[in-house]
Amino acid sequence: QRTDLYRSMFEGFVPGTAKGADLTTFLFGLEMQLTIHDRTHGQHGRAIQLLNKTNQFNLNGHHIECSDLDAVLQDGGALYTASLTDRVGNHGEIIALLIDCQNIIRSFAMSCRVFQRRIEYAMLAWLLRKMDQSIVLDVAETQRNTPFHQFIEDPSFSIASKHRVACARDTFLASYSKDLELFNVIDLTIDEGLQ
């Protein structure tokens, strides 16, 4: 059983040398399904865990208390997560994003288990399509969040102020809407948002 478990884990690892068309072919072959949840109302446990324990792909490393989260949500903000399944198995909820009522992303983190799956690009493209406007990210550098800073080195992002990075909606979508096509996206946010 352990051998089968390791074999299935290795099947899902993105080859380090895969680039361009090879990477796209590999990712399509994983048959990934991304299910997006609205966690604004209801259970926040896994989202808080992701935001507080994820170090590498983490917007700013800020520790989120339940009271901080509740304050943002009660003021009109939103909390979204996404879970991933593929032909290898179920990875659970692997990404979380907190955005406030002023369209500032306050927290954004993704599990390192799913690096190189293009989930961060797909998630942000989904959000920008939903919002129909540009956004700002509340960024801070930590000792370990280099992967996040590599993500925002893209021309879609520009420095707005000391700890704020603007994301140009149309520029980002022109480059990364295709990343949504790597996934069978199931958007549960409309139904969940009514709860």
mmCIF file of C-alpha atoms in Angstrom:
data_model
loop_
_atom_site.group_PDB
_atom_site.id
_atom_site.type_symbol
_atom_site.label_atom_id
_atom_site.label_comp_id
_atom_site.label_asym_id
_atom_site.label_seq_id
_atom_site.Cartn_x
_atom_site.Cartn_y
_atom_site.Cartn_z
ATOM 1 C CA GLN A 1 0.000 0.000 0.000
ATOM 2 C CA ARG A 2 2.836 2.375 0.811
ATOM 3 C CA THR A 3 4.405 1.709 -2.601
ATOM 4 C CA ASP A 4 1.090 2.493 -4.325
ATOM 5 C CA LEU A 5 0.763 5.695 -2.273
ATOM 6 C CA TYR A 6 4.255 6.883 -3.253
ATOM 7 C CA ARG A 7 3.657 5.959 -6.889
ATOM 8 C CA SER A 8 0.461 8.050 -7.006
ATOM 9 C CA MET A 9 2.206 10.977 -5.295
ATOM 10 C CA PHE A 10 5.036 10.954 -7.833
ATOM 11 C CA GLU A 11 2.561 10.854 -10.724
ATOM 12 C CA GLY A 12 1.310 14.272 -9.649
ATOM 13 C CA PHE A 13 4.716 15.928 -9.316
ATOM 14 C CA VAL A 14 5.373 18.467 -12.037
ATOM 15 C CA PRO A 15 8.704 17.665 -13.747
ATOM 16 C CA GLY A 16 11.223 20.370 -12.904
ATOM 17 C CA THR A 17 12.349 20.583 -16.521
ATOM 18 C CA ALA A 18 8.835 20.917 -18.004
ATOM 19 C CA LYS A 19 8.347 24.253 -19.774
ATOM 20 C CA GLY A 20 5.916 25.773 -22.244
ATOM 21 C CA ALA A 21 3.944 23.251 -24.293
ATOM 22 C CA ASP A 22 5.425 20.286 -22.387
ATOM 23 C CA LEU A 23 4.235 21.705 -19.074
ATOM 24 C CA THR A 24 0.777 22.482 -20.468
ATOM 25 C CA THR A 25 0.467 18.942 -21.845
ATOM 26 C CA PHE A 26 1.524 17.469 -18.508
ATOM 27 C CA LEU A 27 -0.964 19.619 -16.562
ATOM 28 C CA PHE A 28 -3.854 18.779 -18.889
ATOM 29 C CA GLY A 29 -2.970 15.126 -18.405
ATOM 30 C CA LEU A 30 -3.514 15.445 -14.653
ATOM 31 C CA GLU A 31 -7.261 16.003 -15.279
ATOM 32 C CA MET A 32 -7.420 18.634 -12.551
ATOM 33 C CA GLN A 33 -10.673 19.851 -11.032
ATOM 34 C CA LEU A 34 -10.624 23.117 -9.103
ATOM 35 C CA THR A 35 -13.642 23.710 -6.866
ATOM 36 C CA ILE A 36 -13.940 27.301 -5.658
ATOM 37 C CA HIS A 37 -15.715 27.960 -2.363
ATOM 38 C CA ASP A 38 -17.094 31.097 -0.752
ATOM 39 C CA ARG A 39 -16.008 30.873 2.893
ATOM 40 C CA THR A 40 -17.272 34.363 3.770
ATOM 41 C CA HIS A 41 -20.124 32.768 5.715
ATOM 42 C CA GLY A 42 -19.554 29.474 7.469
ATOM 43 C CA GLN A 43 -16.451 27.434 8.174
ATOM 44 C CA HIS A 44 -13.155 29.353 8.166
ATOM 45 C CA GLY A 45 -10.925 26.759 9.826
ATOM 46 C CA ARG A 46 -8.991 25.423 6.832
ATOM 47 C CA ALA A 47 -8.669 28.900 5.286
ATOM 48 C CA ILE A 48 -7.150 30.309 8.482
ATOM 49 C CA GLN A 49 -4.809 27.320 8.676
ATOM 50 C CA LEU A 50 -3.607 27.916 5.113
ATOM 51 C CA LEU A 51 -3.160 31.648 5.636
ATOM 52 C CA ASN A 52 -1.254 31.225 8.902
ATOM 53 C CA LYS A 53 0.875 28.131 8.246
ATOM 54 C CA THR A 54 1.825 28.544 4.602
ATOM 55 C CA ASN A 55 5.215 30.224 4.313
ATOM 56 C CA GLN A 56 6.408 30.146 0.704
ATOM 57 C CA PHE A 57 3.431 31.185 -1.407
ATOM 58 C CA ASN A 58 2.121 33.738 1.079
ATOM 59 C CA LEU A 59 1.248 37.342 0.288
ATOM 60 C CA ASN A 60 2.676 38.897 3.439
ATOM 61 C CA GLY A 61 3.068 36.354 6.237
ATOM 62 C CA HIS A 62 0.635 38.229 8.469
ATOM 63 C CA HIS A 63 -0.907 36.034 11.141
ATOM 64 C CA ILE A 64 -4.713 36.130 10.882
ATOM 65 C CA GLU A 65 -6.762 35.886 14.060
ATOM 66 C CA CYS A 66 -10.433 34.901 13.867
ATOM 67 C CA SER A 67 -11.338 38.388 15.114
ATOM 68 C CA ASP A 68 -9.290 40.026 12.311
ATOM 69 C CA LEU A 69 -10.964 37.841 9.722
ATOM 70 C CA ASP A 70 -14.437 38.505 11.106
ATOM 71 C CA ALA A 71 -13.819 42.261 11.050
ATOM 72 C CA VAL A 72 -12.875 42.193 7.348
ATOM 73 C CA LEU A 73 -15.845 40.003 6.452
ATOM 74 C CA GLN A 74 -18.370 41.998 8.499
ATOM 75 C CA ASP A 75 -17.158 45.141 6.729
ATOM 76 C CA GLY A 76 -18.068 43.691 3.326
ATOM 77 C CA GLY A 77 -14.963 41.649 2.501
ATOM 78 C CA ALA A 78 -14.907 38.090 1.144
ATOM 79 C CA LEU A 79 -12.988 34.883 1.816
ATOM 80 C CA TYR A 80 -12.493 32.354 -0.973
ATOM 81 C CA THR A 81 -10.770 28.992 -1.033
ATOM 82 C CA ALA A 82 -10.312 26.312 -3.660
ATOM 83 C CA SER A 83 -9.915 22.567 -3.407
ATOM 84 C CA LEU A 84 -8.126 20.404 -5.950
ATOM 85 C CA THR A 85 -8.678 16.887 -7.197
ATOM 86 C CA ASP A 86 -6.934 15.171 -10.101
ATOM 87 C CA ARG A 87 -6.391 11.696 -11.464
ATOM 88 C CA VAL A 88 -3.920 11.072 -8.626
ATOM 89 C CA GLY A 89 -6.348 11.916 -5.814
ATOM 90 C CA ASN A 90 -7.965 14.562 -3.654
ATOM 91 C CA HIS A 91 -5.661 17.310 -2.370
ATOM 92 C CA GLY A 92 -8.317 19.116 -0.298
ATOM 93 C CA GLU A 93 -8.454 22.888 0.113
ATOM 94 C CA ILE A 94 -5.094 24.178 -1.070
ATOM 95 C CA ILE A 95 -5.499 27.928 -1.607
ATOM 96 C CA ALA A 96 -7.134 30.783 0.326
ATOM 97 C CA LEU A 97 -7.687 34.443 -0.499
ATOM 98 C CA LEU A 98 -9.091 37.242 1.691
ATOM 99 C CA ILE A 99 -10.154 40.476 0.010
ATOM 100 C CA ASP A 100 -11.602 43.499 1.787
ATOM 101 C CA CYS A 101 -14.406 45.851 0.751
ATOM 102 C CA GLN A 102 -11.894 48.230 -0.892
ATOM 103 C CA ASN A 103 -10.684 45.509 -3.279
ATOM 104 C CA ILE A 104 -7.423 45.043 -1.391
ATOM 105 C CA ILE A 105 -6.247 41.442 -1.102
ATOM 106 C CA ARG A 106 -5.261 41.210 2.546
ATOM 107 C CA SER A 107 -4.170 37.550 2.570
ATOM 108 C CA PHE A 108 -3.384 35.075 -0.211
ATOM 109 C CA ALA A 109 -1.684 31.724 0.385
ATOM 110 C CA MET A 110 -1.314 28.388 -1.373
ATOM 111 C CA SER A 111 -0.010 25.038 -0.187
ATOM 112 C CA CYS A 112 3.456 24.187 -1.484
ATOM 113 C CA ARG A 113 2.154 20.675 -2.279
ATOM 114 C CA VAL A 114 0.606 22.030 -5.475
ATOM 115 C CA PHE A 115 3.366 24.327 -6.722
ATOM 116 C CA GLN A 116 3.682 24.580 -10.502
ATOM 117 C CA ARG A 117 0.060 23.548 -11.123
ATOM 118 C CA ARG A 118 -0.764 27.188 -12.169
ATOM 119 C CA ILE A 119 -3.480 27.331 -9.491
ATOM 120 C CA GLU A 120 -2.440 30.769 -8.245
ATOM 121 C CA TYR A 121 -2.863 32.203 -11.752
ATOM 122 C CA ALA A 122 -6.202 30.479 -12.257
ATOM 123 C CA MET A 123 -7.500 31.646 -8.866
ATOM 124 C CA LEU A 124 -6.557 35.273 -9.443
ATOM 125 C CA ALA A 125 -7.956 35.170 -12.997
ATOM 126 C CA TRP A 126 -11.223 33.791 -11.607
ATOM 127 C CA LEU A 127 -11.386 36.586 -9.022
ATOM 128 C CA LEU A 128 -10.666 39.324 -11.556
ATOM 129 C CA ARG A 129 -13.374 38.003 -13.878
ATOM 130 C CA LYS A 130 -15.808 37.974 -10.964
ATOM 131 C CA MET A 131 -14.919 41.487 -9.788
ATOM 132 C CA ASP A 132 -14.723 43.182 -13.180
ATOM 133 C CA GLN A 133 -12.113 45.646 -11.868
ATOM 134 C CA SER A 134 -8.464 45.931 -10.881
ATOM 135 C CA ILE A 135 -7.249 45.105 -7.387
ATOM 136 C CA VAL A 136 -4.437 45.903 -4.980
ATOM 137 C CA LEU A 137 -2.393 43.429 -2.929
ATOM 138 C CA ASP A 138 -1.150 44.112 0.609
ATOM 139 C CA VAL A 139 2.369 42.735 0.157
ATOM 140 C CA ALA A 140 5.235 42.240 2.592
ATOM 141 C CA GLU A 141 8.496 40.363 2.176
ATOM 142 C CA THR A 142 9.330 37.585 4.622
ATOM 143 C CA GLN A 143 12.353 35.303 4.907
ATOM 144 C CA ARG A 144 10.535 32.505 3.061
ATOM 145 C CA ASN A 145 7.942 33.978 0.671
ATOM 146 C CA THR A 146 10.206 34.335 -2.361
ATOM 147 C CA PRO A 147 7.789 32.247 -4.510
ATOM 148 C CA PHE A 148 5.064 34.824 -3.963
ATOM 149 C CA HIS A 149 7.388 37.675 -4.908
ATOM 150 C CA GLN A 150 8.325 35.809 -8.071
ATOM 151 C CA PHE A 151 4.604 35.586 -8.856
ATOM 152 C CA ILE A 152 4.172 39.380 -8.652
ATOM 153 C CA GLU A 153 7.245 40.132 -10.784
ATOM 154 C CA ASP A 154 4.905 39.747 -13.752
ATOM 155 C CA PRO A 155 4.236 42.947 -15.812
ATOM 156 C CA SER A 156 0.585 42.782 -14.689
ATOM 157 C CA PHE A 157 1.727 44.027 -11.277
ATOM 158 C CA SER A 158 3.125 47.426 -10.351
ATOM 159 C CA ILE A 159 4.156 49.068 -7.092
ATOM 160 C CA ALA A 160 1.402 51.360 -5.829
ATOM 161 C CA SER A 161 3.007 52.322 -2.494
ATOM 162 C CA LYS A 162 5.412 50.898 0.090
ATOM 163 C CA HIS A 163 3.363 47.770 0.887
ATOM 164 C CA ARG A 164 0.841 47.845 -1.929
ATOM 165 C CA VAL A 165 1.098 46.276 -5.357
ATOM 166 C CA ALA A 166 -1.549 46.968 -7.992
ATOM 167 C CA CYS A 167 -2.726 44.269 -10.384
ATOM 168 C CA ALA A 168 -3.976 45.514 -13.752
ATOM 169 C CA ARG A 169 -7.069 43.421 -14.417
ATOM 170 C CA ASP A 170 -7.088 43.460 -18.221
ATOM 171 C CA THR A 171 -3.338 42.832 -18.512
ATOM 172 C CA PHE A 172 -3.456 39.886 -16.118
ATOM 173 C CA LEU A 173 -6.489 38.329 -17.783
ATOM 174 C CA ALA A 174 -4.960 38.712 -21.241
ATOM 175 C CA SER A 175 -1.964 36.687 -20.067
ATOM 176 C CA TYR A 176 -3.516 34.186 -17.661
ATOM 177 C CA SER A 177 -7.169 33.482 -18.464
ATOM 178 C CA LYS A 178 -5.877 30.415 -20.314
ATOM 179 C CA ASP A 179 -4.683 29.022 -16.978
ATOM 180 C CA LEU A 180 -8.314 28.544 -15.999
ATOM 181 C CA GLU A 181 -8.620 26.190 -18.971
ATOM 182 C CA LEU A 182 -6.157 23.780 -17.321
ATOM 183 C CA PHE A 183 -8.907 22.943 -14.832
ATOM 184 C CA ASN A 184 -12.452 21.773 -14.777
ATOM 185 C CA VAL A 185 -13.586 24.730 -12.620
ATOM 186 C CA ILE A 186 -16.581 24.214 -10.377
ATOM 187 C CA ASP A 187 -17.687 27.570 -8.977
ATOM 188 C CA LEU A 188 -19.734 27.018 -5.821
ATOM 189 C CA THR A 189 -19.485 30.638 -4.698
ATOM 190 C CA ILE A 190 -22.920 31.705 -5.944
ATOM 191 C CA ASP A 191 -24.785 29.028 -3.973
ATOM 192 C CA GLU A 192 -22.496 29.230 -0.941
ATOM 193 C CA GLY A 193 -22.725 33.016 -0.848
ATOM 194 C CA LEU A 194 -26.488 32.774 -0.351
ATOM 195 C CA GLN A 195 -26.148 30.754 2.847
#
